[in-house]
Short mmCIF file of C-alpha atoms in Angstrom, two decimals:
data_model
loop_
_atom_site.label_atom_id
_atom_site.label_comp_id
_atom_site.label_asym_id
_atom_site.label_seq_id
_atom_site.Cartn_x
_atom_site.Cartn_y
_atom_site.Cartn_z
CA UNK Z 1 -10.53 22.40 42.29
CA UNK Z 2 -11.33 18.49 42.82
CA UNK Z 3 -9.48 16.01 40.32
CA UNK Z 4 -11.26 14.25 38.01
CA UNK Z 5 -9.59 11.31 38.36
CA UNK Z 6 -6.73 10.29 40.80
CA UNK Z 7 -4.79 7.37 41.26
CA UNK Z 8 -2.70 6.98 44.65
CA UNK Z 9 0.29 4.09 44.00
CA UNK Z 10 -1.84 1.53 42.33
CA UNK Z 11 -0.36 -1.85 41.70
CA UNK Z 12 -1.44 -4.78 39.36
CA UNK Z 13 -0.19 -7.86 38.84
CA UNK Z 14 -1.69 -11.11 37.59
CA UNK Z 15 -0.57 -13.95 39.58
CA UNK Z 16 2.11 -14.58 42.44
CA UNK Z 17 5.57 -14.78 41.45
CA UNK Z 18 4.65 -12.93 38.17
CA UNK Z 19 6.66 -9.29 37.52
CA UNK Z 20 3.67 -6.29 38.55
CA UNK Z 21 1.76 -4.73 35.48
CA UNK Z 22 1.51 -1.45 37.23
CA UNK Z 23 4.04 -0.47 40.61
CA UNK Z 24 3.13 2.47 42.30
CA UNK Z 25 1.51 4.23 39.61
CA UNK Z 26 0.35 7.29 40.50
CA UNK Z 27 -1.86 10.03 37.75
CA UNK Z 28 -4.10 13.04 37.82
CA UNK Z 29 -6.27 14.03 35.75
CA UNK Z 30 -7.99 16.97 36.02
CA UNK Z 31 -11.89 18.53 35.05
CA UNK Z 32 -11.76 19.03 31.21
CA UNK Z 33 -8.55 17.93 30.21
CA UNK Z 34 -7.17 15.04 27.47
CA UNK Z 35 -4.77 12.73 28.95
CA UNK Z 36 -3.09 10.20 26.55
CA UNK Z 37 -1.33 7.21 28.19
CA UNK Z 38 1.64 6.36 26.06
CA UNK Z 39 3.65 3.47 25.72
CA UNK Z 40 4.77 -0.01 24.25
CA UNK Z 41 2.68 -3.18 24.51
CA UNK Z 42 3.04 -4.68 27.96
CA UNK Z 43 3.54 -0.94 29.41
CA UNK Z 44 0.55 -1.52 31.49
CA UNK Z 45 -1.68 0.99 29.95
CA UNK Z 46 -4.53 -0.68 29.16
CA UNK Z 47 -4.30 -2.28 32.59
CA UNK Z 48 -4.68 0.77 34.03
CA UNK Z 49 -7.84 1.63 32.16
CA UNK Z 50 -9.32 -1.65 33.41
CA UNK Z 51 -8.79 -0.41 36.72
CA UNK Z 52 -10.30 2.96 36.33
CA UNK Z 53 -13.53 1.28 34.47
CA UNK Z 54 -13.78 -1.48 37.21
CA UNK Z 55 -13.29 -4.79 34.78
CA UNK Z 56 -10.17 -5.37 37.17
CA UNK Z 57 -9.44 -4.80 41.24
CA UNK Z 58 -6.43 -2.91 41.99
CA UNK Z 59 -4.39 -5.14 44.13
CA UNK Z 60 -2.90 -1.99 46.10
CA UNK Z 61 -3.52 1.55 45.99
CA UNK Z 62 -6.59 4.11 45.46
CA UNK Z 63 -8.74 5.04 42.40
CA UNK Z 64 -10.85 8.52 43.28
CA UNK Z 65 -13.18 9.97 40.67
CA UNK Z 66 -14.15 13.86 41.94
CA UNK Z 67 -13.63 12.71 44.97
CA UNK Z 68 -15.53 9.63 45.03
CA UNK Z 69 -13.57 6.33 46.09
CA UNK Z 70 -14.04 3.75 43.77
CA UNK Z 71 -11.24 1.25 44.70
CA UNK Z 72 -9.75 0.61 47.80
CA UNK Z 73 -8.48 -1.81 50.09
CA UNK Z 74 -11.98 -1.55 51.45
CA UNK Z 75 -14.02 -0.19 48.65
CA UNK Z 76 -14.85 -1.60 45.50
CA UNK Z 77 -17.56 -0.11 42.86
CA UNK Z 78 -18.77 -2.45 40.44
CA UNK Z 79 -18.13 -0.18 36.98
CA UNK Z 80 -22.24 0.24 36.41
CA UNK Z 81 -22.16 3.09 39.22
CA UNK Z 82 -18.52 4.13 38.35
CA UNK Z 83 -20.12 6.92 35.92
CA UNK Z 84 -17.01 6.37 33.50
CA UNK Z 85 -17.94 6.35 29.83
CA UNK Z 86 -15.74 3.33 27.77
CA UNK Z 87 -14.87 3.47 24.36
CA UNK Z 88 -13.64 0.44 22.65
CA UNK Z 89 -10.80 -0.31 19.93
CA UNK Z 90 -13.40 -2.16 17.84
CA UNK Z 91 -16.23 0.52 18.83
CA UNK Z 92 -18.69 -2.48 20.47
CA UNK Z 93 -21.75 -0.92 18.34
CA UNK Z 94 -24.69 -3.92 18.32
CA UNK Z 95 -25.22 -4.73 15.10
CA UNK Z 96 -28.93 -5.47 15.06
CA UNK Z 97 -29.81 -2.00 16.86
CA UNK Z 98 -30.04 0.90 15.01
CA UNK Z 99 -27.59 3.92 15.57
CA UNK Z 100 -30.31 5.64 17.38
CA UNK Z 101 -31.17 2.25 19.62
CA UNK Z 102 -26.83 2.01 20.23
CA UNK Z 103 -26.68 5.03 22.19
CA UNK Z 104 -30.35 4.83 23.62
CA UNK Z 105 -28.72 1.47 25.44
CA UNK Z 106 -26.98 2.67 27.60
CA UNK Z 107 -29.76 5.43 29.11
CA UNK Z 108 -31.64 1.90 31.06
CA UNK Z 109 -32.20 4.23 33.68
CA UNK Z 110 -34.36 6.89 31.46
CA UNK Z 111 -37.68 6.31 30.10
CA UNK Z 112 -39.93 6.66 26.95
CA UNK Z 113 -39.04 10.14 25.35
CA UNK Z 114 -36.90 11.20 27.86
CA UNK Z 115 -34.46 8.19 26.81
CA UNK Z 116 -35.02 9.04 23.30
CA UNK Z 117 -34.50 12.48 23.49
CA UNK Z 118 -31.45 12.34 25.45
CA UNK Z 119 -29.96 9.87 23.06
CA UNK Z 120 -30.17 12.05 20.20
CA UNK Z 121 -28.94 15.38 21.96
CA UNK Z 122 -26.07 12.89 21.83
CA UNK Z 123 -25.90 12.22 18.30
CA UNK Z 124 -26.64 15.87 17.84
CA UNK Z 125 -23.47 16.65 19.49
CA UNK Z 126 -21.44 14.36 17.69
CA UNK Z 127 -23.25 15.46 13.86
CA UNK Z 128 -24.89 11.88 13.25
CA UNK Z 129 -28.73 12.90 13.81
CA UNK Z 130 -29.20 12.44 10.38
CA UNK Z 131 -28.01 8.99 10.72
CA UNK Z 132 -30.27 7.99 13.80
CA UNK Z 133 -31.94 5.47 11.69
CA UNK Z 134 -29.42 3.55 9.60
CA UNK Z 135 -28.05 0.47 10.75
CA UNK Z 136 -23.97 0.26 11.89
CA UNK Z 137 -23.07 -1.78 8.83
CA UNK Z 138 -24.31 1.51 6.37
CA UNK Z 139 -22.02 3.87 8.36
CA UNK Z 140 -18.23 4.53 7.51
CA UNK Z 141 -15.35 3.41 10.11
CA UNK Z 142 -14.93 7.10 11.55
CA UNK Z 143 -19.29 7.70 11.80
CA UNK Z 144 -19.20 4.17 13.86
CA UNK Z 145 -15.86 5.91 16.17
CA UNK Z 146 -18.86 8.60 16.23
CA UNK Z 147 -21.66 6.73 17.63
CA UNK Z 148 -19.62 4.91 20.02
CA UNK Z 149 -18.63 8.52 21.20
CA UNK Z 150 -22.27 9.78 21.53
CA UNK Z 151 -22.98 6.11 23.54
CA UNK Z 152 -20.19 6.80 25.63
CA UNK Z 153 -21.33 10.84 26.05
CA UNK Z 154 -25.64 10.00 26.08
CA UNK Z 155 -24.72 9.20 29.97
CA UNK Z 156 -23.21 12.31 31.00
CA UNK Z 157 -20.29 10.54 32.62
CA UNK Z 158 -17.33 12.19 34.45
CA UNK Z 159 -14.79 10.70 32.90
CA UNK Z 160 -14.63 9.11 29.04
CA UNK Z 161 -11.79 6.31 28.46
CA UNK Z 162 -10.84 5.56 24.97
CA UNK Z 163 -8.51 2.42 24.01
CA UNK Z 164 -6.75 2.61 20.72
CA UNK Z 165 -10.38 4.17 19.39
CA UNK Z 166 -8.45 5.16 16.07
CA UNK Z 167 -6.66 1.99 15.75
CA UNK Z 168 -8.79 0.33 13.19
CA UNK Z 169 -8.89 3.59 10.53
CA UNK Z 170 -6.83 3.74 7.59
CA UNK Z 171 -4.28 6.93 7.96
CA UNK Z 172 -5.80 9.60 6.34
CA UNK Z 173 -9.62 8.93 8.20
CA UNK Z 174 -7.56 8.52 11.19
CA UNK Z 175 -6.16 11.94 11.29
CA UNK Z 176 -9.39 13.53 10.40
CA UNK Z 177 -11.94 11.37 12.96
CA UNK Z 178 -9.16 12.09 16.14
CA UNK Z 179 -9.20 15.79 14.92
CA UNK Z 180 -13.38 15.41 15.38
CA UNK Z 181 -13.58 13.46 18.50
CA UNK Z 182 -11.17 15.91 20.29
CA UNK Z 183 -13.58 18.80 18.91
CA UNK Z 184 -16.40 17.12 20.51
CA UNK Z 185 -15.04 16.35 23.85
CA UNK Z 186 -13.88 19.68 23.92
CA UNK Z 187 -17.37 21.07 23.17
CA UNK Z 188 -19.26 18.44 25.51
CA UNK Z 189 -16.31 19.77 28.44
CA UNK Z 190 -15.46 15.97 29.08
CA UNK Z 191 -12.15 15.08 30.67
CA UNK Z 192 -10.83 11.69 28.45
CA UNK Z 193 -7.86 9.64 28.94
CA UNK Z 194 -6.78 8.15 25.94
CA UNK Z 195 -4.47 4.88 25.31
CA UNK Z 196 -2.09 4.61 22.45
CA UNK Z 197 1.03 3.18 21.33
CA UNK Z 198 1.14 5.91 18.26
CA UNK Z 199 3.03 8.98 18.94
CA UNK Z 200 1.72 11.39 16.54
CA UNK Z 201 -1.75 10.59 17.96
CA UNK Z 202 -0.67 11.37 21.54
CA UNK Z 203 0.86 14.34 20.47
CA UNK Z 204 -2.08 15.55 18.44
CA UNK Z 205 -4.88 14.48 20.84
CA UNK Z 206 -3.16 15.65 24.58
CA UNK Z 207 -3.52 18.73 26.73
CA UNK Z 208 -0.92 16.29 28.29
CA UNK Z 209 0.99 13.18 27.57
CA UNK Z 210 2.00 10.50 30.23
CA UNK Z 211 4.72 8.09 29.12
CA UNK Z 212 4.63 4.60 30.90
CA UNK Z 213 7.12 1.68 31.05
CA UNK Z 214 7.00 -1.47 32.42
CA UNK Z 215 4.29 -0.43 35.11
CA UNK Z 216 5.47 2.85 35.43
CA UNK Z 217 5.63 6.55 34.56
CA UNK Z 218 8.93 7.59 32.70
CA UNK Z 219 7.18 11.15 32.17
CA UNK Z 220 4.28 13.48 32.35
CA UNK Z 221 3.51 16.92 30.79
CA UNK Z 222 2.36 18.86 27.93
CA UNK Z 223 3.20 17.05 24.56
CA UNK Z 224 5.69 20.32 23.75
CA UNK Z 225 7.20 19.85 26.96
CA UNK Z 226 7.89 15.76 26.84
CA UNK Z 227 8.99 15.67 23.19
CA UNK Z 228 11.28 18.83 23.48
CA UNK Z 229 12.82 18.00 26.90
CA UNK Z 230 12.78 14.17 27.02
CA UNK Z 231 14.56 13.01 30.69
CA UNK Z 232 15.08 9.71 29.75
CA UNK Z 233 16.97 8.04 26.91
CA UNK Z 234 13.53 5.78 26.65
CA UNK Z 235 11.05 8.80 26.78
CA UNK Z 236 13.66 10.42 23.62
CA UNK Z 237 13.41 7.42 21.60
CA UNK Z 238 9.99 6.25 21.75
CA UNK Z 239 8.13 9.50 21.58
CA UNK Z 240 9.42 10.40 17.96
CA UNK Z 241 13.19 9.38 17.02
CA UNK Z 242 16.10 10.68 18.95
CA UNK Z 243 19.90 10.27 17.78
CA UNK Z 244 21.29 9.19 21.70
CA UNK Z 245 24.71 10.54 21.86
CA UNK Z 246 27.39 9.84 24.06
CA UNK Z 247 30.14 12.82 25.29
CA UNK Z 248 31.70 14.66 27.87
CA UNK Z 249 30.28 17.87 29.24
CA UNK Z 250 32.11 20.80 30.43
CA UNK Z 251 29.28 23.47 31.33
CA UNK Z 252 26.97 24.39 28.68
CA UNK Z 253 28.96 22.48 25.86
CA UNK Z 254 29.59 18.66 25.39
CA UNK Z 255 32.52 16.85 22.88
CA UNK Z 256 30.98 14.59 20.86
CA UNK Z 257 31.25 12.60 17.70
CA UNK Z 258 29.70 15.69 16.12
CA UNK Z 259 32.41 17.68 17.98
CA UNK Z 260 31.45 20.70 20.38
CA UNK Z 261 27.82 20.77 21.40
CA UNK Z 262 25.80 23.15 23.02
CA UNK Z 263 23.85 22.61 25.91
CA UNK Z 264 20.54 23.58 26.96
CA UNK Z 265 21.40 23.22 30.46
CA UNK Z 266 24.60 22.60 32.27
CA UNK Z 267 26.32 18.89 32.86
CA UNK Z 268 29.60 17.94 33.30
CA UNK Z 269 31.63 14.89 33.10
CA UNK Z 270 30.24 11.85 30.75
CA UNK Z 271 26.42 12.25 29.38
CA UNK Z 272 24.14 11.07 27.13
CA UNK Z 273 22.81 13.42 24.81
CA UNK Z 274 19.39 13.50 22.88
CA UNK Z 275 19.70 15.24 19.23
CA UNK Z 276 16.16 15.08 16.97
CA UNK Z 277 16.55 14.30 13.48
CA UNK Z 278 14.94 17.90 12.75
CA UNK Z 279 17.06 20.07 14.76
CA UNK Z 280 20.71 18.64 13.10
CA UNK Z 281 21.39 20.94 9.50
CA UNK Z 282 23.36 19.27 6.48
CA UNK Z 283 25.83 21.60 4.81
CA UNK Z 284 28.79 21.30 1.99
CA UNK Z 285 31.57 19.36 3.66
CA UNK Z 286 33.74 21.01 5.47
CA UNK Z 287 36.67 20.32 6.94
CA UNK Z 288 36.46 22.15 9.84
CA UNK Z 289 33.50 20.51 10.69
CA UNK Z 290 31.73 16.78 11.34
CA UNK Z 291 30.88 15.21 8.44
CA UNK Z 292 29.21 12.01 7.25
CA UNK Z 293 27.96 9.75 4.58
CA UNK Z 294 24.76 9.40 3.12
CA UNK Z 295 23.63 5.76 3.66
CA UNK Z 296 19.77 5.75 3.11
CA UNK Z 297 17.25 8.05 1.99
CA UNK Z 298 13.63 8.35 2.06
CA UNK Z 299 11.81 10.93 0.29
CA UNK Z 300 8.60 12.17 2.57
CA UNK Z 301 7.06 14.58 0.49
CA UNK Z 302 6.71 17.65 2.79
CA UNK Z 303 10.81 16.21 4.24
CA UNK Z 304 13.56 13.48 3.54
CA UNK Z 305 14.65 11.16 6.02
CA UNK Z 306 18.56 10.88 6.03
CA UNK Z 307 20.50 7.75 7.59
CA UNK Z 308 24.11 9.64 7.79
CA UNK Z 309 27.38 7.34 9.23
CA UNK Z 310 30.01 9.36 10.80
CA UNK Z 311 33.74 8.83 10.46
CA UNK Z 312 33.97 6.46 13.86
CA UNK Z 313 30.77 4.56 12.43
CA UNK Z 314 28.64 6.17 14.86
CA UNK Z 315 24.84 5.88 12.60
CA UNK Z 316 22.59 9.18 12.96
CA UNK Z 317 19.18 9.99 11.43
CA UNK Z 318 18.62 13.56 10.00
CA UNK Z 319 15.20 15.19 8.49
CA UNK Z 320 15.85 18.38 5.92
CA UNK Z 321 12.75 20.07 4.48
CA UNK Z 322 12.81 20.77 0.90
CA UNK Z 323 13.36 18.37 -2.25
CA UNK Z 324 16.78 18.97 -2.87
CA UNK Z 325 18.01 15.08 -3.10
CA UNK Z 326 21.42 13.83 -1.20
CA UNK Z 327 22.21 10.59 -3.40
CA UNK Z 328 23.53 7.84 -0.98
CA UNK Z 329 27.26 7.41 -0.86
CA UNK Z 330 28.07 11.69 -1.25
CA UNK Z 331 29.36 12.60 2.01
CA UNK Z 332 27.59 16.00 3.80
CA UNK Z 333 28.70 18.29 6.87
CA UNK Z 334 26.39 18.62 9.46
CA UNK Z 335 25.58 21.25 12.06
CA UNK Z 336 23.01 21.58 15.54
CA UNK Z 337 20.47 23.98 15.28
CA UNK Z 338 19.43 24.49 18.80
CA UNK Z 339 21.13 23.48 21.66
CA UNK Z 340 21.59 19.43 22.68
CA UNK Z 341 19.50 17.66 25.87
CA UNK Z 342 20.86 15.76 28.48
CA UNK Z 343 18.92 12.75 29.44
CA UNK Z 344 19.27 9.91 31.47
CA UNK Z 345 20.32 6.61 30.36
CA UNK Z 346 17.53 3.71 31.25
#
């Protein structure tokens, strides 16, 4: 089966003597699948959408969409024949056109009703028919994320790129409009790559999340796989929070601060471990066993977030379903659930 998208070791940077944006960078997508490029500011993520749309040449390297070249050392299409669909952080809707006349725009190359009726098989996949004739101002935040969608779809492209589309929704509309715009690229069979610097939203949104940093991939796979089994003490801290903690393995157990740990895989000699909040138990003191003081607390509703300080003053971060309150200052064991991860130190 042909890729979607490819890129072959595509580099990026803007101006001699500056550091690259993107080094090497290499990423598949493939026909039908949600991709969400993850990463802090500067990562080089939205760089790399440039690229694929054509605002930006590729200074190095190969962009292929289903096996079409469309940047090259000697190849360059201009983004109008690219057949990518772009959606913007800010949605780009024109204000004096109607919502029918926004995604009728972009169909210059259809005619009379056939333009028309395109556009609003568009709209009809997205639920806004109803809506054709209002103007953008009289629609909510997440109906406008909507018509930019159905702009973006009208065209039939190959590929759909979204930067930070959620960004400017409060929380709760966020959560619902992502939920809606995955349902309808999953119902138009669209392959999407998606930019964001929120976790939860590339966890929610991927069939598979690629962590960048500084111009480069730290790790790729299925959002299970990446949070679970981070490889990197980056990748363990920025997708989600990660207590990083330093020991000496011996097989499948480490010696820690927390004392004996279990492994999921074999190590030996000194490592870095990765513990998430959720997976560490508070219990009665015991003194047979690690145990720490409360420092902060934050009640979460649904969990409470625990800042604990161990005896050598080692600081770790604990979540306990429930409401049964730890006041700050009582000291509490602690116990792994689960087994520890080795990852790399970077």
């Amino acid at each position: 089966m042909t890729a979607a998208l490819e890129l072959h070791a595509v580099c990026k940077r803007y101006g001699p003597g500056l550091p690259p944006v993107l080094e090497d960078l290499d990423l598949t997508v493939q026909p039908g699948e949600l991709v969400s490029l993850l990463g802090p500011s500067g990562c080089g993520k939205t760089t790399t959408l440039r690229l694929i749309a054509g605002f930006e040449r590729p200074d190095a390297g190969r962009i292929v969409l289903e096996g079409r070249e469309l940047a090259s050392e000697n190849r360059f299409v201009p983004p109008e024949r690219r057949g990518v669909g772009m959606v913007f952080q800010d949605y780009a809707l024109f204000p004096h056109l109607s919502v029918l006349g926004n995604v009728m725009f972009g169909l210059s190359a259809l005619r009379g009703a056939a333009r028309r009726e395109q556009a609003r098989r568009a709209l009809a996949l997205v639920g806004l028919t109803v809506f054709e004739r209002r103007w953008p101002h009289e629609l909510s935040g997440g109906q406008q994320q909507r018509v930019a969608i159905a702009r973006a779809l009208a065209r039939a492209p190959q590929l759909i790129l979204l930067d930070e589309p959620f960004s400017n929704l409060d929380a709760a509309l966020r959560r619902h409009t992502r939920a809606e715009v995955r349902a309808i690229l999953r119902r138009a069979g669209a392959s999407a790559l998606l930019v964001t610097h929120d976790q939860e939203e590339a966890l929610a949104f991927s069939d598979r999340v690629v962590v960048m940093r500084a111009g480069r991939i730290e790790q790729s796979g299925p959002p299970e796989q990446v949070y679970q089994a981070p490889r990197t003490a980056f990748v363990a801290s920025f997708l989600g929070h990660s207590n990083l903690l330093p020991g000496s393995a011996h097989g499948l157990t480490a010696r820690t601060a927390l004392g004996e740990l279990p492994l999921h895989e074999p190590a030996y000699g000194p490592v870095l471990l990765s513990v998430r909040p959720e997976h560490l138990r508070l219990e009665a003191p015991d003194p047979t066993r690690a145990s720490a003081e409360v420092i902060a607390r934050e009640y979460l509703g649904h969990d409470a977030s625990y800042l604990l300080r161990l005896e050598g003053g080692l600081e770790l971060r604990v979540r306990e379903a429930g409401s049964r309150p730890r006041p700050e200052g009582s000291r509490v064991g602690l116990r792994l659930e689960g087994t520890a991860r080795v990852v790399r130190s970077s």
